[in-house]
mmCIF file of C-alpha atoms in Angstrom:
data_model
loop_
_atom_site.group_PDB
_atom_site.id
_atom_site.type_symbol
_atom_site.label_atom_id
_atom_site.label_comp_id
_atom_site.label_asym_id
_atom_site.label_seq_id
_atom_site.Cartn_x
_atom_site.Cartn_y
_atom_site.Cartn_z
ATOM 1 C CA MET A 6 79.015 95.303 141.430
ATOM 2 C CA SER A 7 76.244 94.879 138.730
ATOM 3 C CA GLU A 8 73.864 94.830 141.791
ATOM 4 C CA ASN A 9 75.108 97.621 143.876
ATOM 5 C CA ALA A 10 75.153 99.708 140.470
ATOM 6 C CA THR A 11 71.498 99.013 140.189
ATOM 7 C CA ALA A 12 70.418 99.679 143.487
ATOM 8 C CA GLY A 13 72.839 102.849 143.118
ATOM 9 C CA ASN A 14 70.556 103.800 140.129
ATOM 10 C CA GLN A 15 67.402 102.977 141.618
ATOM 11 C CA THR A 16 68.676 105.178 144.425
ATOM 12 C CA ALA A 17 69.173 107.938 142.230
ATOM 13 C CA LEU A 18 66.412 107.861 140.525
ATOM 14 C CA GLY A 19 64.446 107.631 143.740
ATOM 15 C CA GLU A 20 66.335 110.626 144.628
ATOM 16 C CA GLU A 21 65.694 112.555 141.433
ATOM 17 C CA VAL A 22 62.208 112.109 141.586
ATOM 18 C CA ARG A 23 61.727 113.205 145.166
ATOM 19 C CA SER A 24 63.620 116.420 144.713
ATOM 20 C CA TYR A 25 60.600 117.838 142.737
ATOM 21 C CA VAL A 26 57.948 116.395 145.344
ATOM 22 C CA PRO A 27 57.407 118.556 148.423
ATOM 23 C CA GLU A 28 59.677 117.008 151.659
ATOM 24 C CA ILE A 29 55.999 116.631 153.550
ATOM 25 C CA ILE A 30 55.056 114.106 151.491
ATOM 26 C CA PRO A 31 56.250 110.681 152.572
ATOM 27 C CA SER A 32 58.750 109.092 150.006
ATOM 28 C CA VAL A 33 56.799 105.760 150.377
ATOM 29 C CA LEU A 34 53.678 107.581 148.860
ATOM 30 C CA VAL A 35 56.288 109.008 145.929
ATOM 31 C CA ASP A 36 57.807 105.409 144.929
ATOM 32 C CA VAL A 37 54.169 104.294 144.777
ATOM 33 C CA ALA A 38 52.852 107.239 142.801
ATOM 34 C CA PHE A 39 55.696 106.952 140.267
ATOM 35 C CA ALA A 40 55.261 103.196 140.176
ATOM 36 C CA LEU A 41 51.833 103.434 138.835
ATOM 37 C CA LEU A 42 52.740 105.960 136.767
ATOM 38 C CA ILE A 43 54.941 103.792 135.126
ATOM 39 C CA LEU A 44 52.364 101.166 134.933
ATOM 40 C CA VAL A 45 50.002 103.750 133.301
ATOM 41 C CA ILE A 46 52.769 104.709 130.625
ATOM 42 C CA GLY A 47 53.487 101.241 129.857
ATOM 43 C CA TRP A 48 49.545 100.299 129.349
ATOM 44 C CA TYR A 49 49.718 103.045 126.762
ATOM 45 C CA LEU A 50 52.762 101.821 124.876
ATOM 46 C CA SER A 51 51.237 98.273 124.809
ATOM 47 C CA LYS A 52 48.490 99.616 122.660
ATOM 48 C CA VAL A 53 50.202 101.896 120.747
ATOM 49 C CA ALA A 54 52.799 99.122 119.691
ATOM 50 C CA VAL A 55 49.653 96.549 119.055
ATOM 51 C CA ARG A 56 48.646 99.678 116.840
ATOM 52 C CA LEU A 57 51.505 100.149 115.063
ATOM 53 C CA THR A 58 52.586 96.614 114.045
ATOM 54 C CA GLY A 59 49.300 94.607 114.118
ATOM 55 C CA ARG A 60 49.070 95.289 110.451
ATOM 56 C CA THR A 61 52.320 94.067 109.696
ATOM 57 C CA VAL A 62 51.895 90.834 111.526
ATOM 58 C CA ALA A 63 48.146 90.187 110.164
ATOM 59 C CA GLN A 64 50.024 90.622 106.558
ATOM 60 C CA LYS A 65 52.706 88.170 107.726
ATOM 61 C CA ILE A 66 50.514 84.851 109.644
ATOM 62 C CA GLU A 67 47.292 85.582 107.565
ATOM 63 C CA ARG A 68 45.330 83.995 110.548
ATOM 64 C CA PRO A 69 43.213 86.201 112.865
ATOM 65 C CA SER A 70 43.223 83.956 115.578
ATOM 66 C CA VAL A 71 47.292 83.466 115.621
ATOM 67 C CA THR A 72 47.491 87.230 114.799
ATOM 68 C CA ARG A 73 45.903 88.150 117.817
ATOM 69 C CA THR A 74 47.460 85.609 120.021
ATOM 70 C CA VAL A 75 50.712 87.139 118.905
ATOM 71 C CA LEU A 76 49.501 90.903 119.496
ATOM 72 C CA ARG A 77 48.403 89.851 122.816
ATOM 73 C CA GLY A 78 51.415 88.583 123.542
ATOM 74 C CA VAL A 79 53.381 91.574 122.340
ATOM 75 C CA ARG A 80 51.263 93.515 124.914
ATOM 76 C CA ILE A 81 51.370 91.391 127.988
ATOM 77 C CA SER A 82 55.485 91.423 127.409
ATOM 78 C CA ILE A 83 55.516 95.642 127.135
ATOM 79 C CA ILE A 84 52.941 95.135 130.309
ATOM 80 C CA ALA A 85 55.370 92.925 132.664
ATOM 81 C CA LEU A 86 58.687 94.612 131.306
ATOM 82 C CA THR A 87 57.239 98.186 132.782
ATOM 83 C CA ALA A 88 55.632 95.998 136.042
ATOM 84 C CA LEU A 89 59.536 94.933 136.527
ATOM 85 C CA VAL A 90 60.602 98.594 136.366
ATOM 86 C CA ALA A 91 57.701 99.853 138.687
ATOM 87 C CA ALA A 92 58.802 96.899 141.284
ATOM 88 C CA SER A 93 62.104 98.144 141.082
ATOM 89 C CA VAL A 94 61.283 101.689 141.818
ATOM 90 C CA LEU A 95 59.499 100.236 144.592
ATOM 91 C CA GLY A 96 62.996 98.428 145.739
ATOM 92 C CA LEU A 97 62.539 94.895 145.086
ATOM 93 C CA GLY A 98 65.026 93.411 144.032
ATOM 94 C CA GLY A 99 65.762 89.960 141.736
ATOM 95 C CA ALA A 100 65.436 87.620 144.932
ATOM 96 C CA GLU A 101 62.020 89.440 145.823
ATOM 97 C CA ILE A 102 60.863 89.131 142.384
ATOM 98 C CA LEU A 103 61.693 85.675 141.722
ATOM 99 C CA LEU A 104 60.260 84.701 145.076
ATOM 100 C CA SER A 105 56.861 86.122 144.083
ATOM 101 C CA VAL A 106 56.762 84.355 141.096
ATOM 102 C CA THR A 107 57.861 81.207 142.633
ATOM 103 C CA VAL A 108 54.697 81.523 144.778
ATOM 104 C CA ILE A 109 52.254 82.588 141.986
ATOM 105 C CA SER A 110 53.785 79.319 139.750
ATOM 106 C CA ALA A 111 53.048 77.286 142.808
ATOM 107 C CA VAL A 112 49.506 78.739 143.158
ATOM 108 C CA ILE A 113 49.046 78.251 139.520
ATOM 109 C CA ALA A 114 49.705 74.693 139.813
ATOM 110 C CA ILE A 115 47.770 73.979 142.690
ATOM 111 C CA VAL A 116 44.507 75.644 142.125
ATOM 112 C CA LEU A 117 44.272 76.838 138.520
ATOM 113 C CA ALA A 118 45.346 73.510 136.939
ATOM 114 C CA PRO A 119 42.347 73.464 134.713
ATOM 115 C CA LEU A 120 43.068 76.924 133.370
ATOM 116 C CA ILE A 121 46.588 75.238 132.437
ATOM 117 C CA GLY A 122 44.879 72.423 130.509
ATOM 118 C CA SER A 123 42.820 75.046 128.397
ATOM 119 C CA LEU A 124 46.190 77.121 127.681
ATOM 120 C CA ILE A 125 47.434 73.935 126.311
ATOM 121 C CA ASN A 126 44.758 73.087 124.294
ATOM 122 C CA GLY A 127 44.502 76.638 123.136
ATOM 123 C CA LEU A 128 47.465 76.157 121.556
ATOM 124 C CA PHE A 129 46.627 73.178 119.819
ATOM 125 C CA ILE A 130 43.675 74.326 118.391
ATOM 126 C CA LEU A 131 45.426 77.316 117.044
ATOM 127 C CA ALA A 132 48.486 75.199 115.813
ATOM 128 C CA ASP A 133 45.590 72.536 114.240
ATOM 129 C CA ARG A 134 43.272 75.172 113.002
ATOM 130 C CA PRO A 135 40.052 73.250 113.104
ATOM 131 C CA PHE A 136 38.414 76.755 112.598
ATOM 132 C CA GLU A 137 39.228 80.232 112.153
ATOM 133 C CA ILE A 138 37.659 83.228 113.752
ATOM 134 C CA GLY A 139 34.626 84.162 111.151
ATOM 135 C CA ASP A 140 33.709 80.212 110.485
ATOM 136 C CA MET A 141 30.378 79.120 110.906
ATOM 137 C CA ILE A 142 30.491 75.981 113.399
ATOM 138 C CA GLU A 143 28.267 73.659 115.128
ATOM 139 C CA VAL A 144 28.839 71.861 118.584
ATOM 140 C CA ALA A 145 27.675 68.517 117.617
ATOM 141 C CA ASP A 146 27.002 67.029 120.832
ATOM 142 C CA GLU A 147 24.952 70.721 122.540
ATOM 143 C CA GLY A 148 23.503 71.946 119.288
ATOM 144 C CA HIS A 149 25.249 75.243 119.445
ATOM 145 C CA ARG A 150 25.433 77.022 116.022
ATOM 146 C CA GLY A 151 27.229 80.268 115.391
ATOM 147 C CA PHE A 152 29.914 82.097 114.051
ATOM 148 C CA VAL A 153 33.747 82.026 115.979
ATOM 149 C CA GLU A 154 33.701 85.519 117.492
ATOM 150 C CA ASP A 155 37.542 85.035 118.965
ATOM 151 C CA ILE A 156 39.812 82.494 119.813
ATOM 152 C CA THR A 157 42.528 83.002 122.586
ATOM 153 C CA ILE A 158 44.748 80.819 124.401
ATOM 154 C CA ARG A 159 42.298 80.482 126.907
ATOM 155 C CA TYR A 160 38.692 79.886 125.235
ATOM 156 C CA THR A 161 36.667 80.178 122.280
ATOM 157 C CA LYS A 162 33.887 82.625 121.754
ATOM 158 C CA ILE A 163 30.918 81.660 119.592
ATOM 159 C CA PHE A 164 27.961 83.858 118.244
ATOM 160 C CA THR A 165 24.747 81.974 118.026
ATOM 161 C CA LEU A 166 22.562 82.014 115.517
ATOM 162 C CA GLU A 167 20.018 83.090 118.299
ATOM 163 C CA ASN A 168 21.956 86.388 119.074
ATOM 164 C CA THR A 169 23.550 84.795 122.093
ATOM 165 C CA PHE A 170 27.424 84.467 123.177
ATOM 166 C CA ILE A 171 28.569 81.125 124.291
ATOM 167 C CA VAL A 172 31.960 81.070 125.766
ATOM 168 C CA ILE A 173 33.466 77.415 125.818
ATOM 169 C CA PRO A 174 36.737 76.796 127.515
ATOM 170 C CA ASN A 175 39.513 75.231 124.979
ATOM 171 C CA SER A 176 39.821 72.026 127.188
ATOM 172 C CA GLU A 177 36.120 71.463 126.501
ATOM 173 C CA ILE A 178 35.767 72.282 122.898
ATOM 174 C CA HIS A 179 39.143 70.502 122.083
ATOM 175 C CA ARG A 180 36.808 67.012 123.168
ATOM 176 C CA ARG A 181 33.935 67.668 121.739
ATOM 177 C CA ASP A 182 32.695 67.112 117.681
ATOM 178 C CA VAL A 183 32.566 70.119 115.895
ATOM 179 C CA ILE A 184 31.285 70.615 112.711
ATOM 180 C CA ASN A 185 32.597 73.510 110.386
ATOM 181 C CA TYR A 186 30.346 75.007 107.894
ATOM 182 C CA SER A 187 32.680 77.484 106.211
ATOM 183 C CA ALA A 188 36.134 75.738 106.251
ATOM 184 C CA GLU A 189 36.966 75.580 102.400
ATOM 185 C CA ASP A 190 33.380 76.276 100.462
ATOM 186 C CA GLU A 191 30.110 77.869 102.659
ATOM 187 C CA ARG A 192 27.966 75.994 100.361
ATOM 188 C CA THR A 193 26.101 73.257 101.903
ATOM 189 C CA ARG A 194 24.395 70.291 100.477
ATOM 190 C CA VAL A 195 20.775 69.583 102.076
ATOM 191 C CA GLU A 196 18.864 66.688 101.517
ATOM 192 C CA VAL A 197 14.850 66.951 101.700
ATOM 193 C CA THR A 198 12.858 63.073 101.488
ATOM 194 C CA PHE A 199 9.224 62.552 100.788
ATOM 195 C CA GLU A 200 7.063 59.909 99.265
ATOM 196 C CA ILE A 201 4.955 60.191 96.421
ATOM 197 C CA THR A 202 1.784 57.552 95.227
ATOM 198 C CA TYR A 203 2.312 54.998 92.629
ATOM 199 C CA GLU A 204 -0.805 56.233 90.657
ATOM 200 C CA SER A 205 1.605 59.476 90.206
ATOM 201 C CA ASP A 206 3.564 60.089 87.186
ATOM 202 C CA LEU A 207 7.396 59.133 88.478
ATOM 203 C CA GLU A 208 9.322 60.902 85.994
ATOM 204 C CA ARG A 209 7.338 64.325 86.154
ATOM 205 C CA ALA A 210 7.595 64.149 90.121
ATOM 206 C CA ILE A 211 11.229 63.949 90.036
ATOM 207 C CA ARG A 212 11.591 67.108 86.753
ATOM 208 C CA VAL A 213 8.567 69.196 89.200
ATOM 209 C CA ALA A 214 10.974 68.622 92.868
ATOM 210 C CA GLU A 215 13.964 69.594 90.820
ATOM 211 C CA ARG A 216 12.788 72.627 89.280
ATOM 212 C CA GLY A 217 11.133 73.554 92.315
ATOM 213 C CA ALA A 218 14.143 73.776 94.081
ATOM 214 C CA ARG A 219 15.973 75.502 91.608
ATOM 215 C CA SER A 220 13.409 78.342 91.981
ATOM 216 C CA VAL A 221 13.952 79.065 95.564
ATOM 217 C CA ASP A 222 16.744 81.999 96.352
ATOM 218 C CA ASN A 223 19.794 80.781 97.859
ATOM 219 C CA VAL A 224 19.827 77.921 96.403
ATOM 220 C CA ILE A 225 22.614 76.671 93.765
ATOM 221 C CA ALA A 226 20.698 76.498 90.156
ATOM 222 C CA GLY A 227 23.266 75.133 88.483
ATOM 223 C CA GLY A 228 27.110 75.773 87.341
ATOM 224 C CA PRO A 229 30.255 73.773 87.168
ATOM 225 C CA ASP A 230 30.335 70.593 89.550
ATOM 226 C CA ILE A 231 30.919 70.878 93.297
ATOM 227 C CA ARG A 232 34.268 68.949 94.681
ATOM 228 C CA ILE A 233 34.707 67.479 97.846
ATOM 229 C CA GLY A 234 37.925 65.344 97.883
ATOM 230 C CA SER A 235 37.995 63.376 95.288
ATOM 231 C CA ALA A 236 34.322 63.303 94.573
ATOM 232 C CA ARG A 237 32.028 65.755 92.247
ATOM 233 C CA TYR A 238 28.770 66.421 93.025
ATOM 234 C CA ALA A 239 26.369 68.168 90.646
ATOM 235 C CA ALA A 240 25.490 71.795 91.718
ATOM 236 C CA SER A 241 22.096 71.970 90.509
ATOM 237 C CA PRO A 242 18.942 69.798 92.795
ATOM 238 C CA THR A 243 18.702 66.401 92.130
ATOM 239 C CA CYS A 244 15.899 63.762 92.696
ATOM 240 C CA ASP A 245 16.847 60.273 92.814
ATOM 241 C CA VAL A 246 14.734 57.025 93.826
ATOM 242 C CA VAL A 247 15.640 55.947 96.930
ATOM 243 C CA GLU A 248 13.075 52.941 97.609
ATOM 244 C CA TYR A 249 9.474 51.509 96.734
ATOM 245 C CA GLY A 250 7.768 51.361 100.069
ATOM 246 C CA ASP A 251 4.571 50.006 101.863
ATOM 247 C CA ASN A 252 2.808 53.572 101.137
ATOM 248 C CA GLY A 253 4.608 54.652 98.098
ATOM 249 C CA ILE A 254 7.754 55.655 96.208
ATOM 250 C CA LEU A 255 10.237 57.276 98.466
ATOM 251 C CA LEU A 256 12.545 60.221 96.966
ATOM 252 C CA LYS A 257 15.256 62.194 98.024
ATOM 253 C CA LEU A 258 15.832 65.589 96.627
ATOM 254 C CA ARG A 259 19.466 67.102 96.907
ATOM 255 C CA PHE A 260 20.669 70.755 97.025
ATOM 256 C CA TRP A 261 22.951 73.103 97.736
ATOM 257 C CA ALA A 262 22.638 76.013 99.929
ATOM 258 C CA LYS A 263 24.654 79.096 99.124
ATOM 259 C CA HIS A 264 25.019 80.097 102.901
ATOM 260 C CA PRO A 265 25.172 77.999 105.927
ATOM 261 C CA TYR A 266 23.545 80.055 108.088
ATOM 262 C CA LYS A 267 20.242 79.789 106.439
ATOM 263 C CA LEU A 268 20.009 75.742 105.957
ATOM 264 C CA THR A 269 16.455 75.971 107.879
ATOM 265 C CA VAL A 270 14.856 78.906 106.090
ATOM 266 C CA VAL A 271 16.184 77.479 102.309
ATOM 267 C CA GLN A 272 14.936 73.516 103.371
ATOM 268 C CA SER A 273 11.541 75.388 104.322
ATOM 269 C CA ASP A 274 11.195 77.205 101.426
ATOM 270 C CA VAL A 275 12.386 74.232 98.970
ATOM 271 C CA GLN A 276 9.585 72.284 101.051
ATOM 272 C CA ARG A 277 6.865 74.827 100.403
ATOM 273 C CA ARG A 278 7.652 74.975 96.768
ATOM 274 C CA VAL A 279 7.596 71.791 95.675
ATOM 275 C CA ARG A 280 4.219 71.004 97.747
ATOM 276 C CA GLN A 281 2.841 73.724 95.610
ATOM 277 C CA ARG A 282 3.975 72.714 92.498
ATOM 278 C CA PHE A 283 3.060 69.157 93.003
ATOM 279 C CA VAL A 284 -0.479 70.741 93.971
ATOM 280 C CA ASP A 285 -0.103 72.305 90.456
ATOM 281 C CA GLU A 286 0.914 69.144 88.485
ATOM 282 C CA GLU A 287 -2.025 66.752 90.622
ATOM 283 C CA ILE A 288 1.013 65.007 92.005
ATOM 284 C CA GLU A 289 -0.180 63.423 95.149
ATOM 285 C CA PHE A 290 2.164 62.821 98.437
ATOM 286 C CA ALA A 291 1.368 58.948 99.793
ATOM 287 C CA TYR A 292 0.292 58.803 103.252
ATOM 288 C CA PRO A 293 -0.235 55.406 105.394
ATOM 289 C CA HIS A 294 -3.130 53.858 104.828
ATOM 290 C CA ARG A 295 -5.292 50.231 104.398
ATOM 291 C CA HIS A 296 -7.754 49.415 101.544
ATOM 292 C CA HIS A 297 -10.015 46.850 102.364
ATOM 293 C CA VAL A 298 -10.994 44.556 99.286
ATOM 294 C CA PHE A 299 -14.244 41.973 99.576
ATOM 295 C CA ASP A 300 -14.596 39.027 97.506
ATOM 296 C CA ASP A 301 -16.633 36.023 97.468
ATOM 297 C CA THR A 302 -14.327 33.896 100.242
ATOM 298 C CA SER A 303 -15.061 37.251 102.510
ATOM 299 C CA GLY A 304 -17.585 35.540 104.174
ATOM 300 C CA THR A 305 -20.397 37.515 106.038
ATOM 301 C CA ALA A 306 -20.376 40.503 107.966
ATOM 302 C CA HIS A 307 -22.568 41.473 110.592
ATOM 303 C CA VAL A 308 -23.317 45.146 111.748
ATOM 304 C CA ALA A 309 -25.029 46.139 115.064
ATOM 305 C CA ARG A 310 -27.631 49.578 114.729
ATOM 306 C CA VAL A 311 -28.978 51.288 117.428
ATOM 307 C CA ASP A 312 -32.035 52.932 117.674
ATOM 308 C CA PRO A 313 -31.941 56.207 118.861
ATOM 309 C CA SER A 314 -35.473 56.258 120.343
ATOM 310 C CA THR A 315 -35.138 52.988 122.000
ATOM 311 C CA GLU A 316 -31.511 52.431 122.282
ATOM 312 C CA VAL A 317 -31.721 48.890 121.099
ATOM 313 C CA ALA A 318 -29.223 47.614 118.982
ATOM 314 C CA HIS A 319 -30.212 45.603 116.361
ATOM 315 C CA THR A 320 -28.261 43.142 114.377
ATOM 316 C CA THR A 321 -28.107 43.008 110.667
ATOM 317 C CA GLY A 322 -26.709 40.158 109.133
ATOM 318 C CA ASN A 323 -26.238 38.217 105.813
ATOM 319 C CA HIS A 324 -24.558 41.339 103.659
ATOM 320 C CA GLU A 325 -22.565 40.629 100.847
ATOM 321 C CA ALA A 326 -19.111 40.040 100.408
ATOM 322 C CA GLU A 327 -18.249 43.434 98.883
ATOM 323 C CA GLY A 328 -19.296 45.112 102.073
ATOM 324 C CA GLU A 329 -22.114 47.101 101.369
ATOM 325 C CA ILE A 330 -24.691 48.613 103.573
ATOM 326 C CA SER A 331 -27.753 49.807 102.870
ATOM 327 C CA ALA A 332 -28.346 53.573 104.243
ATOM 328 C CA ASP A 333 -31.068 52.682 106.759
ATOM 329 C CA ASP A 334 -28.310 50.667 108.691
ATOM 330 C CA ARG A 335 -25.322 53.309 108.288
#
């Protein structure tokens, strides 16, 4: 009875619409045009529904990625409902629609299997919350660094620092190592290592390096200790002795950058500032070199000198152990 009643309603609706259309126009065209009109109205209503419910959903969920997913679901549901109404106008009953859905599902299962994997991984990303819209992340194995622009069920869109977009399927990004620079706190710790000579004043070099880092913009100069888990780190720059190497004393300067997207610039500015202050304080950077010392046990040095006019090599021997060579022999 219900199917007959529905069919009767559909017929009555179709007859009512056709009564306003000239008889010269085929009824099939009338039904198609009416179905398209219903789809257009449904598309417009879906936008209105998202606009009206968006603020309320955002306040309840407080997660941009999940909010966008919910609003997309609302819009798709409205469009799907209007599509069913349009199908009924065209005379497609429940059995025909069910058959169409079954065929489409079979095609999806066979041809679009990777898409299904991305959808499942997208749900995991939304549930696990490894990153959120607006976070700065880095795909470690690829070296891509940028801000998360959008997270959908199928893919994640990243706006890189090189002003380009990268769209990564969720099935791929779920398997990669992702560094989140702004999940809890945007402050990022940076390390710079350098060597000074043994002749330099070690304590003064440490103080100069710390003051140089504090004078750079976007470097946290001081304040309360920064807590990471159960550990606490000094907010101001600190310089420590790492080891006494073959060529000099290895120092490591650690400081906190205020914004993760300026790490390269801040690190460069700190190194330039430290170098300038070392020059002013006459603190020397160490570099690989060899110092040869001759004594009484070093033996005799033999030096070959070529006369440019005759191109004949003369050997001068019996030089003292200090390795001194006369001006004529150089």
